[in-house]
């Protein structure tokens, strides 16, 4: 029998590529306990990533089948290229078990989740400035120059959307990493 009192917390974290979401989210989960929502994506796996841990890496056919089967809480095409989607099962199971579940998803995804689950706590991570963001994208060394340019160009639009849409409950500036992690932990605890 399910216990109606055991409701978890759905934390949605968005922010431009390279701002530090992955770094922050995993440390927040380590400190507070909780689960990372492993999205499905059609993007190619990088050397450092593990299938089923960072993402479920799938091809277009499987992704489309999962759409048709209604398995996604939300899905979106990001940077006009690859598809990304949050698997409903994992989120519902974690919430049912009273856990904190953390989604690292883009602004389109955050808007969909907020519409479907208004109690979701949505946080947008901002860079201290544009130069720093560009430096971090380069420092990570994951994408080629063209992909970095695409991601950087998208950042302004995402930040404008985040500021004006009303989708986000809170903003955290990731300048000093420790401070940003502390701030997000405090926000979650207060929630
Ligand atoms: P995202 O998941 O938002 O794309 P990442 O977590 O992959 O970003 O971080 C991008 C790069 O920036 C990584 O190399 C990470 O180590 C670095 N980074 C993250 N936060 C900071 C920070 N506060 N100061 C300096 N470097 C940072
Ligand atoms: P990356 O390719 O850098 O891992 O992720 C690119 C972008 O896709 C990031 O903004 C990330 O938050 C977003 N993203 C990752 N998973 C999902 C998802 O399941 N749904 C949506 N809408 N966006 C996602």
Short mmCIF file of N, CA and C and ligand atoms in Angstrom, two decimals, residues 15-24 48 104 132 136-137 139-142 151 174-178 180, ligand 1:
data_model
loop_
_atom_site.label_atom_id
_atom_site.label_comp_id
_atom_site.label_asym_id
_atom_site.label_seq_id
_atom_site.Cartn_x
_atom_site.Cartn_y
_atom_site.Cartn_z
N UNK A 15 20.17 25.72 -16.56
CA UNK A 15 21.20 26.74 -16.69
C UNK A 15 21.94 26.50 -17.98
N UNK A 16 22.64 27.52 -18.48
CA UNK A 16 23.34 27.33 -19.75
C UNK A 16 24.40 26.25 -19.68
N UNK A 17 24.68 25.66 -20.81
CA UNK A 17 25.70 24.62 -20.89
C UNK A 17 27.03 25.16 -20.39
N UNK A 18 27.69 24.40 -19.52
CA UNK A 18 29.00 24.79 -19.01
C UNK A 18 28.95 25.63 -17.74
N UNK A 19 27.74 25.96 -17.27
CA UNK A 19 27.64 26.82 -16.09
C UNK A 19 28.04 26.08 -14.81
N UNK A 20 27.94 24.73 -14.85
CA UNK A 20 28.32 23.95 -13.67
C UNK A 20 27.20 23.11 -13.06
N UNK A 21 26.11 22.92 -13.81
CA UNK A 21 24.95 22.18 -13.28
C UNK A 21 25.33 20.77 -12.81
N UNK A 22 26.01 20.02 -13.68
CA UNK A 22 26.35 18.64 -13.36
C UNK A 22 27.18 18.58 -12.08
N UNK A 23 28.19 19.44 -12.01
CA UNK A 23 29.07 19.49 -10.85
C UNK A 23 28.27 19.79 -9.59
N UNK A 24 27.43 20.80 -9.65
CA UNK A 24 26.66 21.23 -8.48
C UNK A 24 25.64 20.15 -8.06
N UNK A 48 33.94 10.04 -21.01
CA UNK A 48 33.83 10.09 -19.55
C UNK A 48 32.46 9.64 -19.04
N UNK A 104 18.31 17.54 -14.15
CA UNK A 104 19.16 18.54 -14.81
C UNK A 104 18.64 18.64 -16.23
N UNK A 132 33.32 34.04 -18.37
CA UNK A 132 33.56 32.88 -17.50
C UNK A 132 32.85 31.65 -18.06
N UNK A 136 34.62 28.14 -19.19
CA UNK A 136 34.28 26.83 -18.61
C UNK A 136 33.93 25.82 -19.71
N UNK A 137 33.24 26.30 -20.75
CA UNK A 137 32.92 25.40 -21.86
C UNK A 137 34.21 24.88 -22.49
N UNK A 139 37.22 24.83 -20.96
CA UNK A 139 37.99 24.08 -19.96
C UNK A 139 37.50 22.64 -19.86
N UNK A 140 36.20 22.44 -20.02
CA UNK A 140 35.65 21.09 -19.92
C UNK A 140 36.19 20.21 -21.05
N UNK A 141 36.43 20.85 -22.20
CA UNK A 141 37.05 20.13 -23.32
C UNK A 141 36.22 18.98 -23.86
N UNK A 142 34.91 19.11 -23.81
CA UNK A 142 34.07 18.00 -24.24
C UNK A 142 33.58 18.14 -25.68
N UNK A 151 26.40 26.23 -28.21
CA UNK A 151 25.94 26.21 -26.82
C UNK A 151 26.04 27.60 -26.18
N UNK A 174 26.73 30.72 -10.01
CA UNK A 174 27.86 29.82 -9.77
C UNK A 174 29.17 30.54 -10.09
N UNK A 175 29.63 31.32 -9.09
CA UNK A 175 30.94 31.98 -9.19
C UNK A 175 31.90 31.11 -8.39
N UNK A 176 31.79 31.20 -7.06
CA UNK A 176 32.54 30.30 -6.20
C UNK A 176 31.72 29.01 -6.06
N UNK A 177 32.31 27.88 -6.45
CA UNK A 177 31.57 26.61 -6.51
C UNK A 177 31.01 26.22 -5.15
N UNK A 178 31.83 26.29 -4.11
CA UNK A 178 31.40 25.90 -2.76
C UNK A 178 30.17 26.70 -2.33
N UNK A 180 28.00 28.22 -4.25
CA UNK A 180 26.82 27.87 -5.05
C UNK A 180 26.19 26.57 -4.54
P1 LIG B 1 27.04 21.89 -17.05
O1 LIG B 1 26.61 20.56 -16.46
O2 LIG B 1 26.21 23.03 -16.58
O3 LIG B 1 27.17 21.86 -18.54
P2 LIG B 1 29.63 21.24 -15.81
O4 LIG B 1 29.22 20.83 -14.42
O5 LIG B 1 30.01 20.17 -16.77
O6 LIG B 1 28.52 22.20 -16.48
O7 LIG B 1 30.83 22.28 -15.63
C1 LIG B 1 31.54 22.83 -16.74
C2 LIG B 1 33.00 23.03 -16.37
O8 LIG B 1 33.12 24.11 -15.43
C3 LIG B 1 33.63 21.82 -15.70
O9 LIG B 1 34.96 21.70 -16.17
C4 LIG B 1 33.57 22.16 -14.21
O10 LIG B 1 34.60 21.51 -13.48
C5 LIG B 1 33.78 23.67 -14.25
N1 LIG B 1 33.17 24.42 -13.12
C6 LIG B 1 31.93 24.25 -12.59
N2 LIG B 1 31.70 25.15 -11.62
C7 LIG B 1 32.80 25.93 -11.54
C8 LIG B 1 33.18 27.06 -10.71
N3 LIG B 1 32.37 27.58 -9.80
N4 LIG B 1 34.40 27.60 -10.92
C9 LIG B 1 35.24 27.09 -11.86
N5 LIG B 1 34.96 26.03 -12.64
C10 LIG B 1 33.75 25.46 -12.50
#
